[in-house]
Amino acid sequence: MDFKRFFGDTILTTKIESVVNWGRKYSLWPMPYGTACCAIEFMGTVSSQFDVSRFGAEVVRFSPRQSDLLLVMGTINYKQAPALKKIYEQMCEPKWVVAVGACAASGGFYNNYSVLQGIDEIIPVDVYVPGCPPRPEQILDAVMKIQAKIDYHA
Amino acid sequence: MLEVLKQKFGSAILDHHQNYGDETVVVDRASILEVMKFLKQNAACPFNLFLDLGGVDYPNRNPRFELVYHLYSLPRNRRIRIKTALPESDLKIRSVISVWESADWFEREAFDMFGIHFEGHPNLKRLLMWEGFQGHPLRKDYPIDKRQPIPVMADLV
């Protein structure tokens, strides 16, 4: 059947994954795992000045079961590493992880007996954000990179 | 206070000094509990607040380890610092929990970080590091880049 002739420009054709992922990327539900000053920057990111809701990611949930974007913001030490891993495992698929700040990404300047040298030792990370702490713009940039990644997989 | 302690405990007071009114006494570890009891219970200046207990590792000194107690007298607004040295071969000292209950976690921390044993402590286990951690990380000979296996979370139910 000739759709074009029959319906003109009133119908768009696409793939189901593309539509679903288009919805996902504009409705990320972040779960903040904040342990240090990076979490304070995230508060700024959510608030009106920077306003992460412009990217559809403003519904912050404090339950891993209700969220699909894990934001690890701050120093993670070995003792709490298993708790972070458990929280990651409790999140439903599909899920994404951002390591916000130098500590979560690499251990930062805490090169010692107690601090995990980057959360990628225990869970997979999609985007690393440098900075100590990063500017809110950098966290927004990480959200946009996650959105691009969701698009790419569609 | 220094003179009172010297008179009462004599040779157990190994050394003492005083800077800007800040008194420090070095006590033989065998008499630590008696000295502490006296400091808490004496009527003239009762040190009723246990502020801090810290360990120190001097690798080039003999005896190698040192404990530093910080006490404060709320009624007299006076502070005192008690130091005591511990040899590496016999890392033991009597617990002061019977004098100040708040010494509990400080002693556990010193045990965790330096491996100092406090005799008479009711629950002497690691405070900060996890079960299964090997060694004592604040000792100077603990390798700075040593990493230990990541602990596994116990079942929640």
Coordinates of C-alpha atoms in Angstrom, one line a residue:
Chain A
M1 CA 0.0 0.0 0.0
D2 CA 1.3 3.5 -0.8
F3 CA 1.2 5.1 2.7
K4 CA 2.6 8.4 1.4
R5 CA -0.2 8.8 -1.2
F6 CA -2.9 7.6 1.1
F7 CA -2.0 9.5 4.4
G8 CA 0.2 12.3 3.2
D9 CA 2.4 13.7 6.0
T10 CA 0.0 12.8 8.8
I11 CA 1.8 9.6 9.8
L12 CA 5.4 8.9 10.9
T13 CA 6.9 5.4 10.8
T14 CA 9.6 4.2 13.2
K15 CA 10.8 1.2 15.2
I16 CA 9.3 0.3 18.6
E17 CA 12.7 0.6 20.4
S18 CA 13.2 4.0 19.0
V19 CA 9.9 5.2 20.4
V20 CA 10.4 3.5 23.8
N21 CA 14.0 4.9 24.1
W22 CA 12.8 8.3 23.0
G23 CA 10.5 8.2 26.0
R24 CA 13.1 6.8 28.3
K25 CA 15.7 9.4 27.5
Y26 CA 13.4 12.3 28.4
S27 CA 12.1 10.7 31.6
L28 CA 15.2 9.5 33.4
W29 CA 14.5 8.9 37.1
P30 CA 17.7 9.5 39.0
M31 CA 18.6 7.8 42.2
P32 CA 21.1 10.0 44.1
Y33 CA 23.8 8.1 46.0
G34 CA 25.4 11.1 47.6
T35 CA 28.2 10.8 50.1
A36 CA 30.1 14.1 49.7
C37 CA 30.2 17.6 48.3
C38 CA 29.3 16.4 44.8
A39 CA 25.8 15.7 46.1
I40 CA 25.5 19.3 47.1
E41 CA 26.3 20.2 43.5
F42 CA 23.5 17.8 42.5
M43 CA 21.1 19.8 44.7
G44 CA 22.0 22.9 42.7
T45 CA 21.5 20.9 39.5
V46 CA 18.0 19.9 40.5
S47 CA 17.1 23.4 41.7
S48 CA 15.8 26.3 39.6
Q49 CA 19.1 27.9 38.6
F50 CA 20.2 24.9 36.6
D51 CA 17.0 22.9 36.5
V52 CA 17.6 19.3 35.5
S53 CA 13.8 19.1 34.7
R54 CA 14.7 20.8 31.4
F55 CA 16.1 17.4 30.5
G56 CA 13.2 15.4 32.0
A57 CA 15.3 14.0 34.8
E58 CA 13.8 15.9 37.8
V59 CA 11.9 13.0 39.4
V60 CA 14.5 12.1 42.0
R61 CA 13.7 8.8 43.7
F62 CA 15.4 7.5 46.9
S63 CA 14.5 4.0 46.1
P64 CA 16.6 2.0 43.6
R65 CA 13.4 0.1 42.5
Q66 CA 11.8 3.3 41.2
S67 CA 14.8 4.7 39.4
D68 CA 16.8 4.0 36.3
L69 CA 19.7 6.4 36.6
L70 CA 22.2 5.9 39.5
L71 CA 24.2 9.0 40.3
V72 CA 27.1 8.1 42.6
M73 CA 28.3 11.4 44.0
G74 CA 31.1 11.3 46.5
T75 CA 33.7 9.2 48.1
I76 CA 32.9 5.5 48.3
N77 CA 34.9 3.5 50.8
Y78 CA 35.5 -0.2 50.8
K79 CA 33.1 -0.7 53.7
Q80 CA 30.1 0.7 51.9
A81 CA 31.0 -0.8 48.5
P82 CA 28.8 -3.8 49.0
A83 CA 25.9 -1.6 49.9
L84 CA 26.3 0.4 46.7
K85 CA 26.6 -2.8 44.7
K86 CA 23.4 -4.1 46.3
I87 CA 21.6 -0.8 45.4
Y88 CA 22.7 -1.1 41.8
E89 CA 21.5 -4.7 41.6
Q90 CA 18.1 -3.7 43.0
M91 CA 17.5 -1.3 40.1
C92 CA 15.4 -2.6 37.3
E93 CA 16.7 -2.8 33.7
P94 CA 17.5 -0.8 31.7
K95 CA 19.7 1.3 34.0
W96 CA 22.5 3.7 33.7
V97 CA 25.3 4.8 36.1
V98 CA 27.1 8.1 36.3
A99 CA 30.2 8.5 38.5
V100 CA 30.0 12.1 39.5
G101 CA 33.3 13.7 40.6
A102 CA 36.8 12.6 41.0
C103 CA 36.2 10.3 44.0
A104 CA 33.5 8.2 42.5
A105 CA 35.4 8.1 39.2
S106 CA 38.8 7.2 40.5
G107 CA 39.1 7.5 44.2
G108 CA 40.1 11.2 43.8
F109 CA 42.9 12.2 46.1
Y110 CA 42.0 9.5 48.6
N111 CA 44.7 7.0 47.6
N112 CA 44.6 5.0 50.8
Y113 CA 43.6 1.9 52.6
S114 CA 39.9 2.7 53.0
V115 CA 38.7 4.3 49.7
L116 CA 37.5 2.4 46.6
Q117 CA 39.6 3.6 43.7
G118 CA 36.6 4.3 41.4
I119 CA 33.2 2.7 41.6
D120 CA 33.9 0.8 38.3
E121 CA 35.7 -1.7 40.5
I122 CA 32.3 -3.0 41.6
I123 CA 29.6 -1.7 39.1
P124 CA 29.6 -0.7 35.4
V125 CA 29.8 3.0 34.8
D126 CA 28.4 4.7 31.7
V127 CA 29.6 8.3 32.2
Y128 CA 32.4 9.7 34.3
V129 CA 32.2 13.3 35.4
P130 CA 35.6 14.9 36.4
G131 CA 35.8 17.7 38.9
C132 CA 36.1 18.2 42.7
P133 CA 33.3 18.9 42.8
P134 CA 32.0 19.2 39.3
R135 CA 29.9 22.2 38.3
P136 CA 26.2 21.6 37.8
E137 CA 26.7 22.1 34.1
Q138 CA 28.9 19.1 34.1
I139 CA 26.2 17.0 35.7
L140 CA 23.7 18.2 33.1
D141 CA 26.3 17.3 30.4
A142 CA 26.4 13.8 31.9
V143 CA 22.6 13.5 31.7
M144 CA 22.8 14.6 28.0
K145 CA 25.5 12.0 27.4
I146 CA 23.3 9.3 28.9
Q147 CA 20.5 10.5 26.6
A148 CA 22.8 10.3 23.6
K149 CA 23.7 6.8 24.7
I150 CA 20.1 5.7 25.0
D151 CA 19.5 7.1 21.5
Y152 CA 22.5 5.3 20.1
H153 CA 21.2 1.9 21.4
A154 CA 17.8 2.5 19.8
Chain B
M1 CA 47.9 19.0 89.1
L2 CA 51.4 17.9 88.0
E3 CA 52.7 18.3 91.5
V4 CA 49.8 16.4 93.0
L5 CA 50.4 13.5 90.6
K6 CA 54.1 13.4 91.2
Q7 CA 53.5 13.3 95.0
K8 CA 50.9 10.6 94.8
F9 CA 52.4 8.3 92.1
G10 CA 56.1 9.1 92.3
S11 CA 58.1 7.0 89.9
A12 CA 55.0 6.1 87.8
I13 CA 55.2 9.7 86.5
L14 CA 58.0 9.3 84.0
D15 CA 57.9 12.9 82.6
H16 CA 55.8 16.0 82.5
H17 CA 55.9 19.4 80.9
Q18 CA 53.7 22.4 80.5
N19 CA 53.3 24.9 77.7
Y20 CA 50.9 27.8 78.0
G21 CA 49.0 26.2 80.8
D22 CA 48.6 23.0 78.8
E23 CA 49.7 20.1 81.1
T24 CA 51.2 16.9 79.8
V25 CA 52.1 13.9 81.9
V26 CA 53.9 10.8 80.7
V27 CA 52.7 7.8 82.8
D28 CA 54.1 4.3 83.1
R29 CA 51.6 2.1 81.5
A30 CA 51.4 -0.3 84.4
S31 CA 49.8 2.4 86.6
I32 CA 47.6 4.0 83.9
L33 CA 44.3 2.8 85.5
E34 CA 45.2 4.1 89.0
V35 CA 46.3 7.5 87.6
M36 CA 43.1 7.8 85.5
K37 CA 40.9 6.8 88.5
F38 CA 42.6 9.4 90.6
L39 CA 42.2 12.1 87.9
K40 CA 38.5 11.3 87.6
Q41 CA 37.7 11.0 91.3
N42 CA 39.9 13.6 93.0
A43 CA 37.9 16.4 94.7
A44 CA 40.2 19.3 93.8
C45 CA 39.9 19.0 90.0
P46 CA 37.9 16.1 88.8
F47 CA 38.5 15.3 85.1
N48 CA 35.0 14.1 84.4
L49 CA 35.1 14.4 80.6
F50 CA 37.0 11.9 78.5
L51 CA 37.8 13.9 75.3
D52 CA 40.0 11.8 73.2
L53 CA 42.3 8.8 72.9
G54 CA 44.7 8.5 70.1
G55 CA 47.4 6.2 69.1
V56 CA 50.8 7.2 67.7
D57 CA 53.3 5.1 65.9
Y58 CA 57.0 6.2 66.1
P59 CA 58.8 3.6 64.0
N60 CA 62.3 4.8 65.1
R61 CA 61.5 5.1 68.8
N62 CA 61.7 2.4 71.5
P63 CA 59.1 1.8 72.8
R64 CA 57.5 2.2 69.4
F65 CA 53.8 3.0 70.2
E66 CA 52.3 5.7 72.3
L67 CA 48.7 6.4 73.5
V68 CA 47.6 9.9 74.2
Y69 CA 44.6 10.6 76.4
H70 CA 42.9 14.0 76.6
L71 CA 40.8 14.8 79.6
Y72 CA 38.8 17.8 80.6
S73 CA 37.5 19.0 83.9
L74 CA 34.0 20.6 83.4
P75 CA 33.8 22.1 87.0
R76 CA 37.4 23.5 86.8
N77 CA 37.7 24.3 83.1
R78 CA 41.1 22.5 83.0
R79 CA 42.6 20.2 80.5
I80 CA 45.3 17.5 80.9
R81 CA 47.0 15.3 78.4
I82 CA 48.3 11.8 79.5
K83 CA 50.8 10.0 77.4
T84 CA 52.0 6.4 77.8
A85 CA 54.4 4.4 75.8
L86 CA 53.9 0.8 74.7
P87 CA 56.5 -1.5 73.3
E88 CA 55.8 -3.4 70.1
S89 CA 56.5 -6.8 71.7
D90 CA 53.8 -6.3 74.3
L91 CA 51.1 -4.1 72.9
K92 CA 48.8 -4.2 75.9
I93 CA 47.3 -1.7 78.3
R94 CA 44.4 -1.8 80.8
S95 CA 41.2 -0.4 79.6
V96 CA 39.8 2.8 81.2
I97 CA 36.2 2.0 80.4
S98 CA 35.6 1.4 84.1
V99 CA 36.5 5.0 84.7
W100 CA 34.8 6.6 81.6
E101 CA 32.4 4.6 79.6
S102 CA 32.9 6.9 76.7
A103 CA 36.4 5.4 76.2
D104 CA 34.7 2.4 74.6
W105 CA 34.9 3.4 71.0
F106 CA 38.1 5.3 71.3
E107 CA 39.8 2.1 72.5
R108 CA 38.2 0.1 69.8
E109 CA 39.5 2.6 67.2
A110 CA 43.0 2.4 68.6
F111 CA 42.8 -1.4 68.5
D112 CA 41.6 -1.2 64.9
M113 CA 44.2 1.3 63.6
F114 CA 47.2 0.2 65.7
G115 CA 46.5 -3.2 67.1
I116 CA 46.8 -2.1 70.7
H117 CA 45.0 -4.5 73.1
F118 CA 43.0 -3.1 75.9
E119 CA 42.6 -5.5 78.7
G120 CA 39.2 -5.5 80.3
H121 CA 37.4 -4.0 77.3
P122 CA 34.1 -5.8 77.0
N123 CA 33.8 -5.7 73.2
L124 CA 37.3 -5.2 71.7
K125 CA 36.7 -5.6 67.9
R126 CA 37.3 -3.4 64.9
L127 CA 35.4 -0.1 64.9
L128 CA 36.1 1.4 61.5
M129 CA 37.5 -1.3 59.2
W130 CA 35.4 -4.3 58.3
E131 CA 35.6 -7.8 59.7
G132 CA 38.3 -9.7 57.8
F133 CA 40.5 -6.7 57.3
Q134 CA 44.1 -7.8 57.8
G135 CA 46.6 -5.6 59.6
H136 CA 46.4 -2.1 61.2
P137 CA 46.3 0.7 58.6
L138 CA 47.6 3.6 60.7
R139 CA 50.9 1.8 61.5
K140 CA 53.7 3.4 59.7
D141 CA 54.8 0.1 58.2
Y142 CA 51.3 -0.5 56.6
P143 CA 51.9 -0.2 52.8
I144 CA 50.3 3.0 51.6
D145 CA 49.1 1.4 48.3
K146 CA 48.0 -1.9 49.9
R147 CA 44.4 -2.9 48.9
Q148 CA 42.4 -5.6 50.6
P149 CA 39.5 -7.7 49.2
I150 CA 36.2 -5.8 49.0
P151 CA 33.9 -7.1 51.7
V152 CA 30.8 -9.0 50.9
M153 CA 27.5 -7.7 52.3
A154 CA 25.8 -10.0 54.8
D155 CA 22.3 -11.2 54.0
L156 CA 19.7 -8.6 55.0
V157 CA 17.3 -11.3 56.2

